[in-house]
Structure formats: structure tokens, C-alpha cells
Coordinates of C-alpha atoms and ligand atoms in Angstrom, one line a residue:
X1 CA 25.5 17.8 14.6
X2 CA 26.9 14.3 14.1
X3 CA 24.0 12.1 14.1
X4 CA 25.2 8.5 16.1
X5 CA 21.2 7.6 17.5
X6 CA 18.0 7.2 15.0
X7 CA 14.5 6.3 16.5
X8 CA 11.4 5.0 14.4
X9 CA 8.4 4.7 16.0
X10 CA 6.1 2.4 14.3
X11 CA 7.6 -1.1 12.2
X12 CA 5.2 -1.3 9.4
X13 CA 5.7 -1.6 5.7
X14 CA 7.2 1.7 5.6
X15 CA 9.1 2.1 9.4
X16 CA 10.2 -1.5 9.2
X17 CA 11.8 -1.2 5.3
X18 CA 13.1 2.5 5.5
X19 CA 15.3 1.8 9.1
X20 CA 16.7 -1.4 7.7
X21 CA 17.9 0.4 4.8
X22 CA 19.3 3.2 6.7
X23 CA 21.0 0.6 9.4
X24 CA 22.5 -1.1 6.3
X25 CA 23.9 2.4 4.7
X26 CA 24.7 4.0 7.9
X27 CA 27.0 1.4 10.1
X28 CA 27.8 4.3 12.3
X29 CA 24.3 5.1 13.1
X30 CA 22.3 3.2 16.0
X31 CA 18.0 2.5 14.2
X32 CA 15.8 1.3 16.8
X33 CA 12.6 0.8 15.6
X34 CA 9.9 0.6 18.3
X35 CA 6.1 -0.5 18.3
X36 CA 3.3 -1.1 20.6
X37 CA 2.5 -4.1 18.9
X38 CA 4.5 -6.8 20.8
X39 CA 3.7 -10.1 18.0
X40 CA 5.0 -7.6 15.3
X41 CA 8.4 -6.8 17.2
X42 CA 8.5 -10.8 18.0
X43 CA 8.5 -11.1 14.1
X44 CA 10.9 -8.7 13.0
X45 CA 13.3 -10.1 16.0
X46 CA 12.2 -13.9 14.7
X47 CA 15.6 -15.7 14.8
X48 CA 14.7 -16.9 11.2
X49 CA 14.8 -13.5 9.3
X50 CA 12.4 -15.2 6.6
X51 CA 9.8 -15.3 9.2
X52 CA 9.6 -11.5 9.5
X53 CA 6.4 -10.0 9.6
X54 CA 6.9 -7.9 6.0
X55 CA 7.5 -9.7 2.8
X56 CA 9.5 -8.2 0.5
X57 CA 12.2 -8.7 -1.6
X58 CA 15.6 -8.4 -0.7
X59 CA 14.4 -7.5 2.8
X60 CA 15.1 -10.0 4.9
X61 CA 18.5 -10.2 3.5
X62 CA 18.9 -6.8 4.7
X63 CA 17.7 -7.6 8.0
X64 CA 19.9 -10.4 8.6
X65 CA 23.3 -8.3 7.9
X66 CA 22.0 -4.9 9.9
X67 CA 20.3 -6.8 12.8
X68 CA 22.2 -6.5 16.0
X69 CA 24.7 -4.9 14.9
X70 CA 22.9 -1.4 14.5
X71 CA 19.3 -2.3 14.1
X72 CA 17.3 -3.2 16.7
X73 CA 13.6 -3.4 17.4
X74 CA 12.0 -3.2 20.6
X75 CA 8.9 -2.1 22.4
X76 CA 10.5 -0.1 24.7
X77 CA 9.2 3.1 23.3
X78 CA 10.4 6.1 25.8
X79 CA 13.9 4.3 26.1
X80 CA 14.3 5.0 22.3
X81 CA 12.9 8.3 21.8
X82 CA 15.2 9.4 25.2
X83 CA 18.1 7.9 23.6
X84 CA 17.3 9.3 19.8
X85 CA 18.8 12.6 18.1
X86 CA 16.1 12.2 15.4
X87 CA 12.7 10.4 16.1
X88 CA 10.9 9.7 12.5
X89 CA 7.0 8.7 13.4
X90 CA 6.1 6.1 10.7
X91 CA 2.8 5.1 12.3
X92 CA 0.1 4.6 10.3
X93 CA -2.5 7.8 9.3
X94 CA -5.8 5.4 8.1
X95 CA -9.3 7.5 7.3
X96 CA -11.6 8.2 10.2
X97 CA -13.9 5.8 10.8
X98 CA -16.2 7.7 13.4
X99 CA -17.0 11.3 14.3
X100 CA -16.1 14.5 12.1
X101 CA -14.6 14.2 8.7
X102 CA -15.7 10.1 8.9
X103 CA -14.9 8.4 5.3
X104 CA -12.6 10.9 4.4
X105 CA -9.9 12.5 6.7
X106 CA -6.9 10.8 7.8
X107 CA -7.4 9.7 11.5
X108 CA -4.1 12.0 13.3
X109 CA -4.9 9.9 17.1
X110 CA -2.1 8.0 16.5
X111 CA 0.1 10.8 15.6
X112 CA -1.0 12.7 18.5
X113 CA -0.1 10.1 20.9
X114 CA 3.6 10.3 19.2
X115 CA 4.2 13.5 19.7
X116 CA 2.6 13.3 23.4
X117 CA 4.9 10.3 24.3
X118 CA 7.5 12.3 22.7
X119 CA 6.8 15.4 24.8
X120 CA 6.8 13.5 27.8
X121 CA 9.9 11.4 27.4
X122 CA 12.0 14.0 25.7
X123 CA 15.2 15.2 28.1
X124 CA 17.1 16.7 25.3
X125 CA 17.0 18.7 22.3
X126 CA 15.3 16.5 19.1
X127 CA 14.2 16.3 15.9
X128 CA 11.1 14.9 15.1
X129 CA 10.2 13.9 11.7
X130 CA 6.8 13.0 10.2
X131 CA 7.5 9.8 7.9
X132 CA 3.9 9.0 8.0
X133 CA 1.9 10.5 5.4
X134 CA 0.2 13.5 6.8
X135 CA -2.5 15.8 5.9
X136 CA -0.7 19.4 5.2
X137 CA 0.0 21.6 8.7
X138 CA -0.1 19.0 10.8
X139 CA 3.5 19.8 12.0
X140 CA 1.9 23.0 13.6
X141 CA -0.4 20.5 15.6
X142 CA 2.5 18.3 16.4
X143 CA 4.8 21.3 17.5
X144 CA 1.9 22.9 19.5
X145 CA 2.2 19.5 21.6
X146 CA 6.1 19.1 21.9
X147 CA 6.2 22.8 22.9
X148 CA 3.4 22.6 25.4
X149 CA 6.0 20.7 27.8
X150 CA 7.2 24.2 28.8
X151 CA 10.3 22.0 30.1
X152 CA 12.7 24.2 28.0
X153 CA 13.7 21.1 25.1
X154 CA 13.9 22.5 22.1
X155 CA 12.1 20.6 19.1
X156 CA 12.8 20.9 15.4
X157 CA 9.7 19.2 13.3
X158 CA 11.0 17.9 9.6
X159 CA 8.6 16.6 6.7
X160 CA 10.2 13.9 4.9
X161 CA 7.6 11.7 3.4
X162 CA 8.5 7.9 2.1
X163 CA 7.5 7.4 -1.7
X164 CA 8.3 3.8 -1.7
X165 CA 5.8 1.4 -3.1
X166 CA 5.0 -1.8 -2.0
X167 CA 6.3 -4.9 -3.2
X168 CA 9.6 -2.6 -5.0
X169 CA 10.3 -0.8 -1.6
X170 CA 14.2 -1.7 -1.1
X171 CA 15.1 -1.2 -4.5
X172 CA 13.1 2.1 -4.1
X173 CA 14.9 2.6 -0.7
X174 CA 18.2 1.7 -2.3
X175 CA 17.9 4.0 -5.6
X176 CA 15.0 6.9 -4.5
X177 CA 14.5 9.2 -7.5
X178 CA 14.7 12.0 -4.7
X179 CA 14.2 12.7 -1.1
X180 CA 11.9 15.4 0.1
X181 CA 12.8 17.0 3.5
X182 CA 10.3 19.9 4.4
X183 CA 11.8 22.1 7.3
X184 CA 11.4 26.0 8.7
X185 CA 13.7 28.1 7.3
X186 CA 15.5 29.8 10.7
X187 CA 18.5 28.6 11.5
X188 CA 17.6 26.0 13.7
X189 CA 15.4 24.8 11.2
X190 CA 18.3 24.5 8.5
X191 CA 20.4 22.8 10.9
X192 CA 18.1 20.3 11.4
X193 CA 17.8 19.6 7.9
X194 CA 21.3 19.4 7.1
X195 CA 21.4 16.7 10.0
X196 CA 18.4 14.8 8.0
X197 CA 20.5 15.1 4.6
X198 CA 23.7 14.1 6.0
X199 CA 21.9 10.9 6.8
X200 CA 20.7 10.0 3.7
X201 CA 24.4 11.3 1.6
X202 CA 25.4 7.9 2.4
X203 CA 23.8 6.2 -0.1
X204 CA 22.1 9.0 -2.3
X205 CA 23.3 11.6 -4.5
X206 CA 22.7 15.0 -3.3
X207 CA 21.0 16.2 -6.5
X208 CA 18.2 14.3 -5.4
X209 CA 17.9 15.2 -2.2
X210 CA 15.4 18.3 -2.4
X211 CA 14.8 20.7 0.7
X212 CA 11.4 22.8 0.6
X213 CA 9.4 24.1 3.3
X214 CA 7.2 22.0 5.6
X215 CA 3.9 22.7 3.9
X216 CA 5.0 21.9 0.4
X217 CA 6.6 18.5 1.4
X218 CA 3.7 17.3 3.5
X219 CA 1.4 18.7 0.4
X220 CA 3.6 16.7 -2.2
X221 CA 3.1 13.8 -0.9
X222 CA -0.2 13.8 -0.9
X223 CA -0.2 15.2 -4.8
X224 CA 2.4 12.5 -5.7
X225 CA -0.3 10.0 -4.4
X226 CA -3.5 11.5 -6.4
X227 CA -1.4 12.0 -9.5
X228 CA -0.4 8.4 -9.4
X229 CA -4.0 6.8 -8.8
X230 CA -5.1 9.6 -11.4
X231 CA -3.5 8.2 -14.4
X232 CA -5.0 4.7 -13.4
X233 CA -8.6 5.7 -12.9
X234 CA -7.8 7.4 -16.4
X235 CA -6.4 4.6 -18.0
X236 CA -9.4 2.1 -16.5
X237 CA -12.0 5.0 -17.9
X238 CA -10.3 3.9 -21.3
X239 CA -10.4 0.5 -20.2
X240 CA -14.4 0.1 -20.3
X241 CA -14.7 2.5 -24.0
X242 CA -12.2 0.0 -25.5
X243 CA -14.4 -2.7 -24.6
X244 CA -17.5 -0.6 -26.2
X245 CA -15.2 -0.1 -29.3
X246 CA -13.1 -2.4 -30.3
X247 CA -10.0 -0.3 -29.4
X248 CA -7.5 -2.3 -27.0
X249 CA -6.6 -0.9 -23.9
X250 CA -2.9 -2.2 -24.1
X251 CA -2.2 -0.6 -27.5
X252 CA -3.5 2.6 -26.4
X253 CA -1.4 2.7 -23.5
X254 CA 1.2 2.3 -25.4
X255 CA 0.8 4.6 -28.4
X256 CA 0.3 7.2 -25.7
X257 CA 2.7 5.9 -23.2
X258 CA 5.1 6.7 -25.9
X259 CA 4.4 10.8 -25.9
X260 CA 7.3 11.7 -23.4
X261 CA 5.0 14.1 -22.0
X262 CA 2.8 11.5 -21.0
X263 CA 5.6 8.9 -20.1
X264 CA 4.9 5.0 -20.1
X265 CA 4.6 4.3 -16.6
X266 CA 1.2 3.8 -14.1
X267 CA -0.8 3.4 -17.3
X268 CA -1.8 -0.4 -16.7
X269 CA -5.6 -1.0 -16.8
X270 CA -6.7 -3.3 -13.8
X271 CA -9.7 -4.3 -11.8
X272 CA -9.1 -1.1 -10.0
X273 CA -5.9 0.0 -7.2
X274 CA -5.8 -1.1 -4.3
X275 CA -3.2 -0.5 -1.0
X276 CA -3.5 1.3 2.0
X277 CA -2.4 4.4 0.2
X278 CA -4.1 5.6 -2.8
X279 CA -7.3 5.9 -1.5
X280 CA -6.7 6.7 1.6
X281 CA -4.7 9.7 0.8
X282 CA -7.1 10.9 -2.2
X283 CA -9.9 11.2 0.4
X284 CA -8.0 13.1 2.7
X285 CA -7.0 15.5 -0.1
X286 CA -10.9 15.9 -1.0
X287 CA -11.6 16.5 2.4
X288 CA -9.0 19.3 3.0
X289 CA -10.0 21.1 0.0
X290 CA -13.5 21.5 1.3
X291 CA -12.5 22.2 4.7
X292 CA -11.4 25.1 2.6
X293 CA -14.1 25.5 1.1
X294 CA -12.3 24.3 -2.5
X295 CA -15.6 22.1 -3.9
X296 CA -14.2 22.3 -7.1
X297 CA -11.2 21.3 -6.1
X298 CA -12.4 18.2 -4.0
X299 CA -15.0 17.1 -6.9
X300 CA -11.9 16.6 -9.7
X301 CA -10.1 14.7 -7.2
X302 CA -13.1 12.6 -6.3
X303 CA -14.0 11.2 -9.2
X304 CA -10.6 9.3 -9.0
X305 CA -12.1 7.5 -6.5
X306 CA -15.7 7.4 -7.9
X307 CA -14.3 5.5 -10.9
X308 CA -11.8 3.2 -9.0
X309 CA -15.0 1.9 -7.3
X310 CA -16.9 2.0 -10.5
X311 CA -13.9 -0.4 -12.2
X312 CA -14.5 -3.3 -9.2
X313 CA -17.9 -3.3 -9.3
X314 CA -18.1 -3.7 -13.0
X315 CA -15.4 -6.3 -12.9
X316 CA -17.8 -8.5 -10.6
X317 CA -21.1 -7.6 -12.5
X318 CA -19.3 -9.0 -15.6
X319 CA -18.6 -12.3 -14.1
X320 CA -22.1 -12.8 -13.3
X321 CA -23.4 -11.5 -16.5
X322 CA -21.0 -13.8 -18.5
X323 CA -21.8 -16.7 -16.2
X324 CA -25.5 -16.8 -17.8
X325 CA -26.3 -14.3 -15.1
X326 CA -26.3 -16.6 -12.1
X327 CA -23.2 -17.3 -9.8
X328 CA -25.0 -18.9 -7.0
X329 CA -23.4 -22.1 -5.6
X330 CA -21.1 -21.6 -8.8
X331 CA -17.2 -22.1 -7.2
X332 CA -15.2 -19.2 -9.1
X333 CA -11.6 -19.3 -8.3
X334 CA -9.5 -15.9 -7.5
X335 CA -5.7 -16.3 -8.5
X336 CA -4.2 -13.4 -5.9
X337 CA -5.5 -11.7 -3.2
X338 CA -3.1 -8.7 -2.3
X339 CA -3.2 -5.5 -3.9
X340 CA -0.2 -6.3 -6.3
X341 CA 2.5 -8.5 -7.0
X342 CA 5.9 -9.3 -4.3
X343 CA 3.6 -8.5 -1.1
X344 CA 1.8 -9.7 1.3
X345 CA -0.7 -6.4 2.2
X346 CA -4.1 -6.5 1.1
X347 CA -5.0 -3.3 2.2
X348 CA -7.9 -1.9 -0.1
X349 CA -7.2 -5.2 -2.4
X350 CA -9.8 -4.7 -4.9
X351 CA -10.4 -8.8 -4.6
X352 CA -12.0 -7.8 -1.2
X353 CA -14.6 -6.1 -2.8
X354 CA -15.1 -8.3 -6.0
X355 CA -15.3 -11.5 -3.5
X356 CA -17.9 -9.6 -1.3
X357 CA -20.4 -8.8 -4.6
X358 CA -19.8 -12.5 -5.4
X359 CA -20.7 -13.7 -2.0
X360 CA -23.8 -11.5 -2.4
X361 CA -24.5 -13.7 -5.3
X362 CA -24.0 -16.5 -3.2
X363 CA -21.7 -17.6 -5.4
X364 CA -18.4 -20.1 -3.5
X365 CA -14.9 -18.0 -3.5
X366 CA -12.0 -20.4 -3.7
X367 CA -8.8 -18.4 -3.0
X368 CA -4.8 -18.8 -3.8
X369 CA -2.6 -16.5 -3.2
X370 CA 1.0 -17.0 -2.9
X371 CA 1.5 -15.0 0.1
X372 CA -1.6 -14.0 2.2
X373 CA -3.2 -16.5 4.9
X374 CA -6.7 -17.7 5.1
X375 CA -6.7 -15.7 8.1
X376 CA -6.1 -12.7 6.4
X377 CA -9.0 -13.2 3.9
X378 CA -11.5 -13.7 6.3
X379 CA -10.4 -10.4 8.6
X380 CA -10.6 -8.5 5.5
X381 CA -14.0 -10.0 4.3
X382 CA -15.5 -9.3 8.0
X383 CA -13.8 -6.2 8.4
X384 CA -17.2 -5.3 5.8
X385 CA -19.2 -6.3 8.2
X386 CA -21.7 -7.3 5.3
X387 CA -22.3 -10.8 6.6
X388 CA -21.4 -12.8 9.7
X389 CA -18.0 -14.6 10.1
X390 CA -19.6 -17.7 9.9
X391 CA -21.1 -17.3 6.0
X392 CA -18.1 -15.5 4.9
X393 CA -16.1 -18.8 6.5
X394 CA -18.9 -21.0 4.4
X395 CA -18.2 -18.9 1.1
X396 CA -14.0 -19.0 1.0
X397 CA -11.8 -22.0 0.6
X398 CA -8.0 -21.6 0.6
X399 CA -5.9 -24.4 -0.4
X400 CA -1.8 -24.3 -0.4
X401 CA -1.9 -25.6 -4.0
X402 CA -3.4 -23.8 -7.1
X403 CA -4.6 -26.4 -9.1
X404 CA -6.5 -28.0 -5.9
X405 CA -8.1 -24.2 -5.9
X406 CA -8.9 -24.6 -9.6
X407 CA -10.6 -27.8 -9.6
X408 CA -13.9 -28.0 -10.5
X409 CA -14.1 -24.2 -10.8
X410 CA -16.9 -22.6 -13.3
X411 CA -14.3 -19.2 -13.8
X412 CA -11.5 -18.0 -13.0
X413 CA -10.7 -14.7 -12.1
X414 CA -7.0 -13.2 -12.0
X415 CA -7.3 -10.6 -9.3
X416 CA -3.0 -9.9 -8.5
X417 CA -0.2 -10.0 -11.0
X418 CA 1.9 -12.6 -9.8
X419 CA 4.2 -14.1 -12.1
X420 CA 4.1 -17.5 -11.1
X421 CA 0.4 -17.4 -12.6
X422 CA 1.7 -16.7 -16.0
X423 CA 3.6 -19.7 -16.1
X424 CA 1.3 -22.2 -14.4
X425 CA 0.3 -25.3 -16.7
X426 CA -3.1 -23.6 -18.0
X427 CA -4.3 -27.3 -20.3
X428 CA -3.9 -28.9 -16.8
X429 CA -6.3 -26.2 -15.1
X430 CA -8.6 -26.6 -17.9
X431 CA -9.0 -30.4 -17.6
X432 CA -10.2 -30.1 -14.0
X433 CA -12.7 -27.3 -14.8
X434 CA -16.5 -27.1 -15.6
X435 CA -17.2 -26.4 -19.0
X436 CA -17.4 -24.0 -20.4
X437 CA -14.1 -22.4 -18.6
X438 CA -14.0 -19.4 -18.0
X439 CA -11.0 -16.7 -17.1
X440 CA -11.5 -12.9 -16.4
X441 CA -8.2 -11.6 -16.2
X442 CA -8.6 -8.3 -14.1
X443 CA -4.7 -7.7 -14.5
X444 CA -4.1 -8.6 -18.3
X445 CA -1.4 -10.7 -17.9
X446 CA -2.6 -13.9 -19.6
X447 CA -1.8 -15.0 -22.8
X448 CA -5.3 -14.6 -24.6
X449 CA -4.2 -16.9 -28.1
X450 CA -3.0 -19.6 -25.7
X451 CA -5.5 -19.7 -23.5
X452 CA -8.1 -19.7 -26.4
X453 CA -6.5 -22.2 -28.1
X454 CA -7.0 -24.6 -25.2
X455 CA -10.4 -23.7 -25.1
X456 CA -11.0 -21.0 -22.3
X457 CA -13.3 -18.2 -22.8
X458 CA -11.0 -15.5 -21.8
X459 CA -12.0 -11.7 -21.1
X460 CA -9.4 -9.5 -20.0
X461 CA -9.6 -6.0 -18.8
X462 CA -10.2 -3.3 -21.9
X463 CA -10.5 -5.7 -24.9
Ligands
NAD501 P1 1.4 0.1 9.2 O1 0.0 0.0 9.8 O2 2.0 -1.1 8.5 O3 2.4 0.4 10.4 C1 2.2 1.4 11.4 C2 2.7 0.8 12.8 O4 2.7 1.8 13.7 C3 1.9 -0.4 13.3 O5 2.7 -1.5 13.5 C4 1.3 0.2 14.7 O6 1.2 -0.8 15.7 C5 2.4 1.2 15.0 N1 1.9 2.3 15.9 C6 0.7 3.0 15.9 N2 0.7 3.9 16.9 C7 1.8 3.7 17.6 C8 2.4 4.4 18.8 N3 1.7 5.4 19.4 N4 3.5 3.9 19.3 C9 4.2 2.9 18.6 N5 3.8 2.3 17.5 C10 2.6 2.7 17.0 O7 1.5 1.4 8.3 P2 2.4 1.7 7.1 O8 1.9 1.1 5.9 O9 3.8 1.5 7.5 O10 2.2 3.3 7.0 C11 2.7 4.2 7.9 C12 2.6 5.6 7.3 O11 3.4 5.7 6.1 C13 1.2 6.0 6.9 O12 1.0 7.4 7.2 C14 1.1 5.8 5.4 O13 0.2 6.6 4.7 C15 2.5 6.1 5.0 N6 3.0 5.5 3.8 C16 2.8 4.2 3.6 C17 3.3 3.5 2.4 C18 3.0 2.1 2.1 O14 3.4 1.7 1.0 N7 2.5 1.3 3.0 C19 4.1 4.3 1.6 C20 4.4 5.6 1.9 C21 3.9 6.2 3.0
UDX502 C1 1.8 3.8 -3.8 C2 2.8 4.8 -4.4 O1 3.2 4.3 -5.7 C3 4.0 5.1 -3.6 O2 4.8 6.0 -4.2 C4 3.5 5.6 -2.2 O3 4.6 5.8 -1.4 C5 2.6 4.6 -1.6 O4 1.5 4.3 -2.5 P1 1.7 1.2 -3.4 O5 0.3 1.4 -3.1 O6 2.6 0.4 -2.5 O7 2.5 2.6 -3.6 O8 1.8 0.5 -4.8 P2 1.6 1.0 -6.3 O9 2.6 0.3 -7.2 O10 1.5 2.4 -6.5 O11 0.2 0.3 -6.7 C6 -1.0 0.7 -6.1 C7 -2.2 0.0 -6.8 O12 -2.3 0.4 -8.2 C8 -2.0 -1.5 -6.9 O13 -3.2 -2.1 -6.6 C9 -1.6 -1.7 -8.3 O14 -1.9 -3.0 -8.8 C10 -2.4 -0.7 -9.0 N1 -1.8 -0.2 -10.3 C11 -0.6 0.3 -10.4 C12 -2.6 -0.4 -11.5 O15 -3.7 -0.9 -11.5 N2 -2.0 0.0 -12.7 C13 -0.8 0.6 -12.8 O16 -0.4 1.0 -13.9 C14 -0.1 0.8 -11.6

């Protein structure tokens, strides 16, 4: 089947990024990308292609060249899945918040109303595939629903979950190290994967395009996800015996990074990892093994978690202990507020949660962040719901300029890896601070001999 129409339901960090990329390689394809959110479709059709709604490098350069000619985005959702061949769902799976499996599973309602809409809409044959990351067997919920129709349209439901990472995702789009399509192995099945791989033969090779059956590609990418926050809680374990020890975290890293059966990536000790992945997708694993009654199984993968929350709180209880044990009405400054570097998400940023102890301590949070609003700090602060809007508005001040945010600061604490921060003029910082200055680096990226020499007291993560 020669594939001319593509539909994406949901324009998010991973719908928006993985069509554009697809428009870009695959001129001869038609990606519309629909949402219900109408001010998110405004942005990503914002005349100004800086000014859409996802930061990322290289992105809106992509944008620019594929838009209107053969990507579109719209909120006209049942005119694109009518028109579509393939329909990827891309809308986002976040843990439950109410009811059954609360704190834990991945909330599907979303998904569900996909595959409804879907069912509803659908005239002609499609294939459906989950780009969202899903909790394994929930194709056999979604093809329960398309089937249900009893209309006589024939549905074919794919796996192929996106492995980019935020902040890297077009170079991750552009050069995957592989593609993972789950499908059923009749022959319908195959067909519809080979119509999924001819799509992505444009730009990558085929030895690392991997087929495998639905239930090991919807389980992979959940294990990709707990393998990668694993080695970080690991590493951050290490992180709090080096301090203990007089071992450096860095140079362990490295001396083990350096065993090629350990590998030298997703070993960097932080103030714990945030994005709307890690955890999310951890806790849904832990919750599927006990639904299976696997408690063994769900405690290893737990403690992941257990220690990621562990590594936040003891990055703020160290602030207040070095600060003589009081933080109250003291201004600390945060360099970075999303959950890494090159984006603008602050999903699960563990400076939510370090701010939100500090505020406990009633201590005043003065925020920069190259990227992410004032507006954005505040709706994640309240979206705690550990104080009103009005004394979390009382505790944060953002300024444009970094120096303004450092003035008169007793501490400052490096909560994302942003290089400009490297590079800012640290003597100047120092001359506006209270003394003694202090700088707890929760991403180890500052130079510790320069920063001494000036005359900062500087703890970093691990040493
Ligand atoms: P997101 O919140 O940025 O985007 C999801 C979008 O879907 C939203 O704009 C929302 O309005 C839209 N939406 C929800 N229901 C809809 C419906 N019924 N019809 C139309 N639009 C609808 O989420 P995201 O970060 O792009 O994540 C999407 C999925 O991809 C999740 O399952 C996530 O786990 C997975 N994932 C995310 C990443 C990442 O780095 N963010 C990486 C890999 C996989
Ligand atoms: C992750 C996965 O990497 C990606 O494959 C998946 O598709 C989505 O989830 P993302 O959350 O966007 O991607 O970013 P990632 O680079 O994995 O970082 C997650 C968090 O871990 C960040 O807070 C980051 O700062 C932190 N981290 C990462 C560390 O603390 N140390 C490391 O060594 C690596």
C-alpha cells in the first residue's frame, strides 16, 4: 500500500517533533497533525515559526521548510483521521490522579477517546498506531473499540513507540539508533507493518528498523525508560557515599563508564531526573507488575523512584543545613528551571520540588531560566497545591536578566545544565552577593577551583 496521507493526533513534544521530521523526509506524504487544544495549534501555525509552542533545536527550522507544503496542523480532528491511511495517537498517557491505580498507572481516558473518535469517523480501512507511550496490551483495549463499530472497516493496531529525548529530539528523529514497530503477525498484520517501515526507509537504514510483536514493543518501551532512570538513581546512590567518603562521583563515573559493559552514557549525578517520562512510566511498570501479582518485581523497580525523591530532598535539606540551618527570608537564587538543558518542559523538574521545601522554609526563590515563563513557575508550584497562589506569587521572583536574579542572593543553586551558565561572569555575581556566597551545583557543571578562587563556597553534587 502506497502511503500518500499520515494523521497525528496530538501536537506535543513528541506528535509535534516526530510529524515535522517525517513531513521533511517524506515530501510525498501529506502529516496533519491535529489537537483539541486550539492556542497550541495557533502556535505551531504562528506565522513566525520561532514562536512555536516547542522549543527545540533545529525545529523550527524544520517547520518553516515542511509547513504548507505537506505539514499542516489543524483542529479539525475527524477530517484528518477520515482522510489518513495511518493515524499515530501521540497524546499524552500522564499517571492517574483519581480512582483505581491513583499515583501509579498511566491514565488511558485520553487514549480511549482516540480510538472512539477514530471508530466513529473511520469510513475506510486504517492503521492505527500507538506513539504514545502505553502500558503493555493496551492495543487489545484499543482494537476492542475500533472493532466494536460493527461497520465492516477493518483496523490494523501498530506499536511503535518514540525514544526521542527532549532537548536532542531532531537529531534523535534525524539519526534514531532504531525503530521499534510492534504488529500481529497475520498477514494483514505484516502488511501493515511493511506500510509503517516504508515510511521511515526514507531517512533510516533498514538494519535499524526492528519489527517484534505488539506486546514486546509496547513492553520495551517501558523497559528502555526504567533502564535509563535506573542507571541515574544508581549513579546518585553513589553520589551521596562519595560525599561520606571522599571518593568523587565524577571519577567514578568515569572509571566505570569506561567498562564497555557498563558504557559511559546516563551516568551523570544530578539533583535527581526529572521530565514527564521517567517517572511516569516507572510507576506504571510498578503498578503492572502487581496487578500481576509480581511484588518482587514492582519493589526493584520502585526503589528507582524511592531514591530519585530521596536525591531532591537531600539536595534542599543541604542548603538549609549549610545556610547555618535557617533559610527563612534568605533570597537563594535557582539558575534553570526545566528538567534539562535545550527545553522548555518542566515536567517533573526536580527544581519544583527543591523550590517547594525551600518555600516551606520560607525562604524567597528568585528564578532564571533561559526558556520557561514566570507563568510556568507558578502553575507548576500550584499544581502542589501545598500553599495558596498568592504565597507561592510572594515567594518567586523572575527577572529577564541573571545577574539582576543574583543580586543580593545568600546561595545559589544550579538546578538545569544550561551552558550559558558555565560561561556567565562568576567575580561579577560574587560582588553583588551576601557573604559568605554560596553555590550548590545540583548538575556539576561549575568550575569548583574557579569558583573557589573567587571566593564562593561551592558544593557540588557527589564531592
Ligand atoms: P503532550 O502533553 O506534550 O502532548 C499531548 C497532546 O495531546 C496535547 O497537546 C493534548 O492537547 C493532545 N490531546 C489529548 N487528547 C486528545 C484528543 N482526544 N484529541 C486530540 N488531541 C488530544 O505529551 P507528549 O510529551 O507529547 O507525550 C505524548 C506521549 O508520548 C505520552 O504517552 C508520552 O509518555 C510519550 N513520550 C513522550 C516523550 C517526551 O519526551 N515527552 C518521549 C517519548 C514518548
Ligand atoms: C527520556 C528518555 O531518555 C527518552 O528515550 C524517552 O523517549 C523519553 O524520556 P527525556 O526525559 O526527554 O527522555 O530526557 P533525558 O535526557 O532522558 O533526561 C531525563 C532526566 O534525567 C533529566 O532531568 C536529566 O537531567 C536527567 N539525567 C539524565 C541525569 O540526571 N543524569 C544523566 O546522566 C542523564
Amino acid at each position: 500500500m502506497e502511503i500518500t496521507k499520515i494523521c497525528c493526533i496530538g501536537a506535543g513534544y513528541v506528535g509535534g517533533p516526530t510529524m515535522a521530521v517525517i513531513a521533511q523526509k517524506c515530501p510525498q506524504i501529506q502529516v496533519t497533525v491535529v489537537d483539541l487544544n486550539t492556542e497550541r495549534i495557533l502556535a505551531w501555525n504562528d506565522k513566525n515559526t520561532e514562536n512555536i509552542p516547542i522549543y527545540e533545536p533545529g525545529l523550527s527550522e524544520i517547520v518553516a521548510e515542511a509547513r504548507g507544503r505537506n505539514l499542516f496542523f489543524s483542529t479539525d480532528v475527524e477530517k484528518a483521521i477520515d482522510e489518513a491511511q495511518i493515524i499515530f495517537i501521540s497524546v499524552n498517557t500522564p499517571t492517574k490522579t483519581y480512582g483505581k491505580g491513583k499515583g501509579m498507572a498511566a491514565d488511558l481516558k485520553y487514549i480511549e477517546l482516540c480510538a472512539r473518535q477514530i471508530a466513529k469517523v473511520a469510513k475506510g480501512d486504517k492503521i492505527v498506531v500507538e506513539k504514545s507511550t502505553l502500558p503493555v496490551r493496551t492495543a487489545e483495549a484499543i482494537k476492542s473499540i475500533l472493532d466494536s463499530t460493527g461497520n465492516g472497516v477493518q483496523f490494523q493496531i501498530l506499536s511503535n513507540p518514540e525514544f526521542l529525548a527532549e532537548g536532542t529530539a531532531v537529531q534523535d528523529l534525524l539519526s534514531p539508533d532504531r525503530i521499534l514497530i510492534g504488529g500481529d503477525y497475520s498477514v494483514e498484520g505484516q502488511k501493515a507493518i511493511k506500510a509503517l517501515v516504508d515510511v521511515y526507509s526514507n531517512w533510516v537504514s533498514p538494519e535499524k528498523i526492528l519489527t517484534t510483536n505488539v506486546w514486546s514493543s509496547e513492553l520495551s518501551k517501558l523497559t528502555a525508560n526504567a533502564f535509563l532512570a535506573q542507571r541515574i538513581s544508581s549513579i546518585n546512590a553513589m553520589s551521596e557515599l562519595c560525599e561520606k567518603t571522599g571518593a568523587d562521583v565524577n571519577e567514578v563515573a568515569r572509571a566505570i563508564g569506561m567498562d564497555s559493559r557498563i558504557g559511559s552514557k546516563f551516568l551523570k549525578a544530578s539533583v535527581g531526573f526529572g521530565g514527564s517520562c521517567f517517572q511516569k512510566d516507572i510507576l506504571n511498570l510498578v503498578y503492572i507488575a502487581k496487578s500481576y501479582g509480581l511484588n518482587e518485581v514492582a519493589d526493584y523497580w520502585e526503589q528507582v523512584i524511592i531514591m530519585n525523591d530521596h536525591q531532591k530532598r537531600r539536595f534542599s535539606n543541604n542548603i538549609v543545613q549549610t545556610l547555618y540551618n535557617t533559610v527563612a527570608d534568605k533570597k537563594i537564587t535557582f539558575l534553570g528551571w526545566a528538567f534539562k538543558k535545550d527545553t522548555n518542559d518542566t515536567r517533573e523538574s526536580a527544581a519544583i520540588y527543591v523550590a517547594d521545601d525551600l518555600i516551606n522554609e520560607h525562604a524567597k526563590i528568585a528564578v532564571f531560566d533561559p526558556k520557561v515563563s514566570r507563568k510556568k513557575i507558578l502553575s507548576d508550584l500550584d499544581y502542589l497545591e501545598t500553599r495558596t497562589l498568592e504565597e507561592n506569587e510572594k515567594s518567586i521572583f523572575t527577572s529577564e536578566d541573571p545577574y539582576l536574579s543574583c543580586e543580593k542572593a545568600h546561595a545559589i543553586a544550579v538546578l538545569t545544565e544550561w551552558d550559558e551558565f558555565v560561561h556567565y561572569d562568576w567575580q561579577k555575581i560574587y560582588d553583588g552577593m551576601q557573604k559568605p556566597a554560596f553555590v550548590f551545583d545540583g548538575r556539576n557543571i561549575l568550575d569548583k577551583t574557579k569558583l573557589e578562587a573567587i571566593g564562593f563556597v561551592y558544593q557540588a553534587i557527589g564531592s
